[in-house]
């Protein structure tokens, strides 16, 4: 390999394991576009899609990649719930929120080459998505994650997360936010779902949560919450 490519490849060492955007690398090398193309043809880096490459590194699984990839994304929904509740329900689809549509598309293309199923949600302002940095991961905070799962009918994920983290929950924040959110395609507020579910925990002999007794008029929602709570009580 010619010296200029060797030198450029050395400059990419900090990006190993990460997706990189061509225009971002021009700050370290004006001819980055040309050099990236040549390196990909030699199999030293991987072309993902127009304008994006992956700088190879040893990665064991998708979690390894998410930790090494330097682009900003937030682990969300059921995927974040699996993080908070110790993978109570193992899921093969990984949900991530990004603020760069191009990066989201590159991420999906790269995931296909690895056999990963990734669901991308693009948000123009990820600062509004409350999250915590844990190691090299950004994960949706527990309170918002529970509400997200309830909105998506992922009741087992939500109540398992609450059960596992009941000593860490900011209850005022949870109830205040939950008041304004509704379960998808219903008129049921997520706060109603929480309080009804917490009452069911008591009825089924589970732990006590702070709540007021609430009834659910929607039969399908009520049944789904009953089954979710029963499952969590049985296995937690």
Tab-separated table of C-alpha atoms in Angstrom:
chain	number	residue	atom	x	y	z
A	1	UNK	CA	0.000	0.000	0.000
A	2	UNK	CA	1.331	3.431	-0.928
A	3	UNK	CA	2.591	5.687	1.839
A	4	UNK	CA	-0.135	8.341	1.624
A	5	UNK	CA	-2.838	5.685	2.164
A	6	UNK	CA	-0.893	4.193	5.059
A	7	UNK	CA	-0.656	7.611	6.648
A	8	UNK	CA	-4.363	8.278	6.114
A	9	UNK	CA	-5.327	4.879	7.555
A	10	UNK	CA	-3.278	5.726	10.630
A	11	UNK	CA	-5.297	8.918	11.030
A	12	UNK	CA	-8.473	6.802	11.110
A	13	UNK	CA	-7.346	4.792	14.158
A	14	UNK	CA	-9.422	6.976	16.559
A	15	UNK	CA	-12.507	6.032	14.504
A	16	UNK	CA	-12.043	2.260	14.659
A	17	UNK	CA	-15.382	0.552	15.256
A	18	UNK	CA	-17.309	3.624	14.164
A	19	UNK	CA	-19.275	4.780	11.143
A	20	UNK	CA	-17.689	7.870	9.627
A	21	UNK	CA	-19.080	10.491	7.305
A	22	UNK	CA	-16.899	11.439	4.364
A	23	UNK	CA	-17.290	15.189	4.808
A	24	UNK	CA	-16.324	14.881	8.485
A	25	UNK	CA	-12.985	13.276	7.580
A	26	UNK	CA	-12.049	16.115	5.234
A	27	UNK	CA	-10.941	18.033	8.306
A	28	UNK	CA	-8.097	15.544	8.754
A	29	UNK	CA	-7.385	15.017	5.058
A	30	UNK	CA	-8.579	17.181	2.114
A	31	UNK	CA	-8.496	14.141	-0.205
A	32	UNK	CA	-10.415	11.966	2.245
A	33	UNK	CA	-13.139	11.072	-0.271
A	34	UNK	CA	-10.595	9.676	-2.723
A	35	UNK	CA	-8.580	7.873	-0.054
A	36	UNK	CA	-11.627	6.307	1.605
A	37	UNK	CA	-12.754	4.934	-1.721
A	38	UNK	CA	-9.340	3.402	-2.379
A	39	UNK	CA	-9.119	1.871	1.093
A	40	UNK	CA	-12.575	0.327	0.713
A	41	UNK	CA	-11.577	-1.268	-2.602
A	42	UNK	CA	-8.610	-2.826	-0.800
A	43	UNK	CA	-10.931	-4.176	1.919
A	44	UNK	CA	-9.287	-2.118	4.671
A	45	UNK	CA	-12.461	-0.204	5.479
A	46	UNK	CA	-16.101	-0.914	4.575
A	47	UNK	CA	-18.264	1.285	2.370
A	48	UNK	CA	-21.728	1.406	3.944
A	49	UNK	CA	-23.618	3.790	1.650
A	50	UNK	CA	-23.004	6.996	-0.277
A	51	UNK	CA	-21.020	9.284	1.999
A	52	UNK	CA	-20.513	6.774	4.828
A	53	UNK	CA	-17.874	4.180	5.724
A	54	UNK	CA	-17.129	1.886	8.651
A	55	UNK	CA	-13.618	1.678	10.086
A	56	UNK	CA	-13.319	-1.998	11.117
A	57	UNK	CA	-12.660	-3.168	14.666
A	58	UNK	CA	-13.353	-6.363	16.573
A	59	UNK	CA	-16.936	-6.257	17.813
A	60	UNK	CA	-18.743	-9.123	19.496
A	61	UNK	CA	-22.343	-7.994	19.040
A	62	UNK	CA	-24.541	-4.977	18.476
A	63	UNK	CA	-23.923	-3.683	22.003
A	64	UNK	CA	-20.202	-3.701	21.290
A	65	UNK	CA	-20.824	-1.638	18.164
A	66	UNK	CA	-23.116	0.843	19.934
A	67	UNK	CA	-20.402	1.443	22.515
A	68	UNK	CA	-17.594	1.986	19.982
A	69	UNK	CA	-19.541	3.944	17.373
A	70	UNK	CA	-18.897	7.634	17.996
A	71	UNK	CA	-22.067	9.011	16.422
A	72	UNK	CA	-24.751	10.287	18.799
A	73	UNK	CA	-27.776	8.067	19.338
A	74	UNK	CA	-30.059	7.245	22.255
A	75	UNK	CA	-31.092	3.703	23.146
A	76	UNK	CA	-34.875	3.882	23.452
A	77	UNK	CA	-38.215	2.067	23.890
A	78	UNK	CA	-38.112	-1.703	24.493
A	79	UNK	CA	-34.352	-1.767	23.925
A	80	UNK	CA	-33.779	0.702	26.752
A	81	UNK	CA	-36.249	-1.266	28.866
A	82	UNK	CA	-34.158	-4.405	28.327
A	83	UNK	CA	-31.182	-2.409	29.556
A	84	UNK	CA	-32.996	-1.228	32.697
A	85	UNK	CA	-34.793	-4.490	33.554
A	86	UNK	CA	-31.895	-6.882	32.945
A	87	UNK	CA	-33.344	-8.178	29.672
A	88	UNK	CA	-36.588	-9.411	31.288
A	89	UNK	CA	-37.853	-9.913	27.745
A	90	UNK	CA	-35.117	-10.468	25.180
A	91	UNK	CA	-35.860	-8.734	21.901
A	92	UNK	CA	-34.109	-9.028	18.561
A	93	UNK	CA	-35.135	-5.563	17.350
A	94	UNK	CA	-33.072	-2.643	18.659
A	95	UNK	CA	-34.669	0.808	18.818
A	96	UNK	CA	-32.455	3.892	18.565
A	97	UNK	CA	-33.220	7.589	18.353
A	98	UNK	CA	-30.932	9.753	16.196
A	99	UNK	CA	-30.950	13.408	15.163
A	100	UNK	CA	-29.170	12.888	11.838
A	101	UNK	CA	-31.318	11.277	9.151
A	102	UNK	CA	-28.297	10.434	6.998
A	103	UNK	CA	-26.600	8.709	9.910
A	104	UNK	CA	-29.793	6.809	10.659
A	105	UNK	CA	-29.909	5.509	7.098
A	106	UNK	CA	-26.219	4.519	7.240
A	107	UNK	CA	-26.836	2.763	10.554
A	108	UNK	CA	-29.651	0.705	9.063
A	109	UNK	CA	-27.555	-0.234	6.034
A	110	UNK	CA	-24.645	-1.273	8.230
A	111	UNK	CA	-26.960	-3.287	10.491
A	112	UNK	CA	-28.154	-5.308	7.484
A	113	UNK	CA	-24.588	-6.431	6.788
A	114	UNK	CA	-24.347	-7.705	10.375
A	115	UNK	CA	-27.771	-9.340	10.482
A	116	UNK	CA	-29.062	-6.944	13.136
A	117	UNK	CA	-32.618	-5.632	13.185
A	118	UNK	CA	-32.566	-1.928	14.002
A	119	UNK	CA	-35.522	0.438	14.268
A	120	UNK	CA	-34.522	4.075	13.790
A	121	UNK	CA	-36.542	7.003	15.091
A	122	UNK	CA	-35.293	10.361	13.838
A	123	UNK	CA	-35.733	13.359	16.136
A	124	UNK	CA	-34.709	16.880	15.115
A	125	UNK	CA	-33.820	17.731	18.717
A	126	UNK	CA	-32.484	14.853	20.779
A	127	UNK	CA	-31.891	17.243	23.669
A	128	UNK	CA	-35.615	16.853	24.361
A	129	UNK	CA	-35.132	13.109	24.755
A	130	UNK	CA	-34.082	12.726	28.382
A	131	UNK	CA	-31.250	10.255	28.684
A	132	UNK	CA	-28.359	9.157	30.862
A	133	UNK	CA	-24.820	8.401	29.805
A	134	UNK	CA	-23.853	4.955	31.030
A	135	UNK	CA	-20.339	4.060	29.974
A	136	UNK	CA	-20.271	4.835	26.255
A	137	UNK	CA	-24.025	4.472	25.825
A	138	UNK	CA	-26.778	7.075	25.994
A	139	UNK	CA	-29.944	5.437	27.366
A	140	UNK	CA	-33.442	6.874	27.724
A	141	UNK	CA	-34.079	7.638	31.415
A	142	UNK	CA	-36.197	5.142	33.321
A	143	UNK	CA	-39.240	7.389	33.839
A	144	UNK	CA	-39.553	8.392	30.181
A	145	UNK	CA	-38.733	4.890	29.029
A	146	UNK	CA	-41.603	3.413	31.047
A	147	UNK	CA	-44.015	5.875	29.466
A	148	UNK	CA	-42.649	5.169	25.977
A	149	UNK	CA	-43.200	1.443	26.491
A	150	UNK	CA	-46.750	1.983	27.766
A	151	UNK	CA	-47.533	4.101	24.703
A	152	UNK	CA	-46.310	1.266	22.494
A	153	UNK	CA	-48.376	-1.403	24.341
A	154	UNK	CA	-45.142	-2.929	25.693
A	155	UNK	CA	-46.703	-3.344	29.130
A	156	UNK	CA	-44.475	-6.193	30.312
A	157	UNK	CA	-41.360	-4.164	29.505
A	158	UNK	CA	-42.753	-1.134	31.351
A	159	UNK	CA	-43.818	-2.922	34.530
A	160	UNK	CA	-40.718	-5.120	34.659
A	161	UNK	CA	-38.599	-1.951	34.439
A	162	UNK	CA	-40.569	-0.336	37.254
A	163	UNK	CA	-40.303	-3.451	39.401
A	164	UNK	CA	-36.546	-3.771	38.934
A	165	UNK	CA	-35.902	-0.060	39.545
A	166	UNK	CA	-38.607	0.826	42.070
A	167	UNK	CA	-36.113	2.323	44.529
A	168	UNK	CA	-34.701	4.654	41.842
A	169	UNK	CA	-37.897	6.061	40.357
A	170	UNK	CA	-38.731	9.764	40.568
A	171	UNK	CA	-42.439	9.215	41.151
A	172	UNK	CA	-43.450	12.865	40.839
A	173	UNK	CA	-41.720	13.133	37.489
A	174	UNK	CA	-43.179	9.834	36.304
A	175	UNK	CA	-46.780	10.696	37.184
A	176	UNK	CA	-46.553	14.259	35.898
A	177	UNK	CA	-45.237	13.201	32.492
A	178	UNK	CA	-47.560	10.193	32.283
A	179	UNK	CA	-50.621	12.397	32.713
A	180	UNK	CA	-50.165	13.959	29.276
A	181	UNK	CA	-49.350	10.799	27.306
A	182	UNK	CA	-51.802	8.271	25.922
A	183	UNK	CA	-51.523	4.624	24.943
A	184	UNK	CA	-51.355	4.422	21.162
A	185	UNK	CA	-54.752	4.374	19.416
A	186	UNK	CA	-56.683	4.663	22.702
A	187	UNK	CA	-58.020	7.380	24.979
A	188	UNK	CA	-56.305	5.812	27.995
A	189	UNK	CA	-53.683	7.999	29.640
A	190	UNK	CA	-50.451	6.284	30.572
A	191	UNK	CA	-50.961	7.488	34.154
A	192	UNK	CA	-54.233	5.536	34.294
A	193	UNK	CA	-52.383	2.453	33.034
A	194	UNK	CA	-49.700	2.888	35.681
A	195	UNK	CA	-52.112	3.287	38.582
A	196	UNK	CA	-54.305	0.414	37.434
A	197	UNK	CA	-51.238	-1.800	36.998
A	198	UNK	CA	-49.899	-0.885	40.422
A	199	UNK	CA	-53.219	-1.839	42.002
A	200	UNK	CA	-53.013	-5.186	40.215
A	201	UNK	CA	-49.557	-5.755	41.710
A	202	UNK	CA	-51.142	-5.548	45.160
A	203	UNK	CA	-54.044	-7.763	44.156
A	204	UNK	CA	-51.667	-10.420	42.836
A	205	UNK	CA	-49.441	-10.350	45.894
A	206	UNK	CA	-46.646	-8.319	44.356
A	207	UNK	CA	-44.814	-5.284	45.718
A	208	UNK	CA	-46.634	-2.086	46.666
A	209	UNK	CA	-46.292	1.024	44.502
A	210	UNK	CA	-47.549	4.520	45.409
A	211	UNK	CA	-50.820	5.045	43.541
A	212	UNK	CA	-54.492	5.729	43.730
A	213	UNK	CA	-56.955	3.067	42.627
A	214	UNK	CA	-57.969	3.565	38.996
A	215	UNK	CA	-60.246	1.621	36.684
A	216	UNK	CA	-59.646	0.980	32.989
A	217	UNK	CA	-62.697	1.095	30.707
A	218	UNK	CA	-60.976	-0.337	27.649
A	219	UNK	CA	-61.262	-4.131	27.887
A	220	UNK	CA	-58.270	-4.862	25.660
A	221	UNK	CA	-55.964	-2.493	27.550
A	222	UNK	CA	-57.196	-3.832	30.892
A	223	UNK	CA	-56.612	-7.441	29.847
A	224	UNK	CA	-53.153	-6.670	28.432
A	225	UNK	CA	-52.090	-4.925	31.653
A	226	UNK	CA	-53.458	-7.780	33.790
A	227	UNK	CA	-51.425	-10.309	31.802
A	228	UNK	CA	-48.298	-8.130	31.940
A	229	UNK	CA	-48.465	-7.642	35.705
A	230	UNK	CA	-49.143	-11.331	36.253
A	231	UNK	CA	-46.050	-12.216	34.250
A	232	UNK	CA	-43.843	-9.744	36.109
A	233	UNK	CA	-45.108	-10.863	39.532
A	234	UNK	CA	-44.513	-14.492	38.615
A	235	UNK	CA	-40.920	-14.090	37.410
A	236	UNK	CA	-39.502	-11.166	39.424
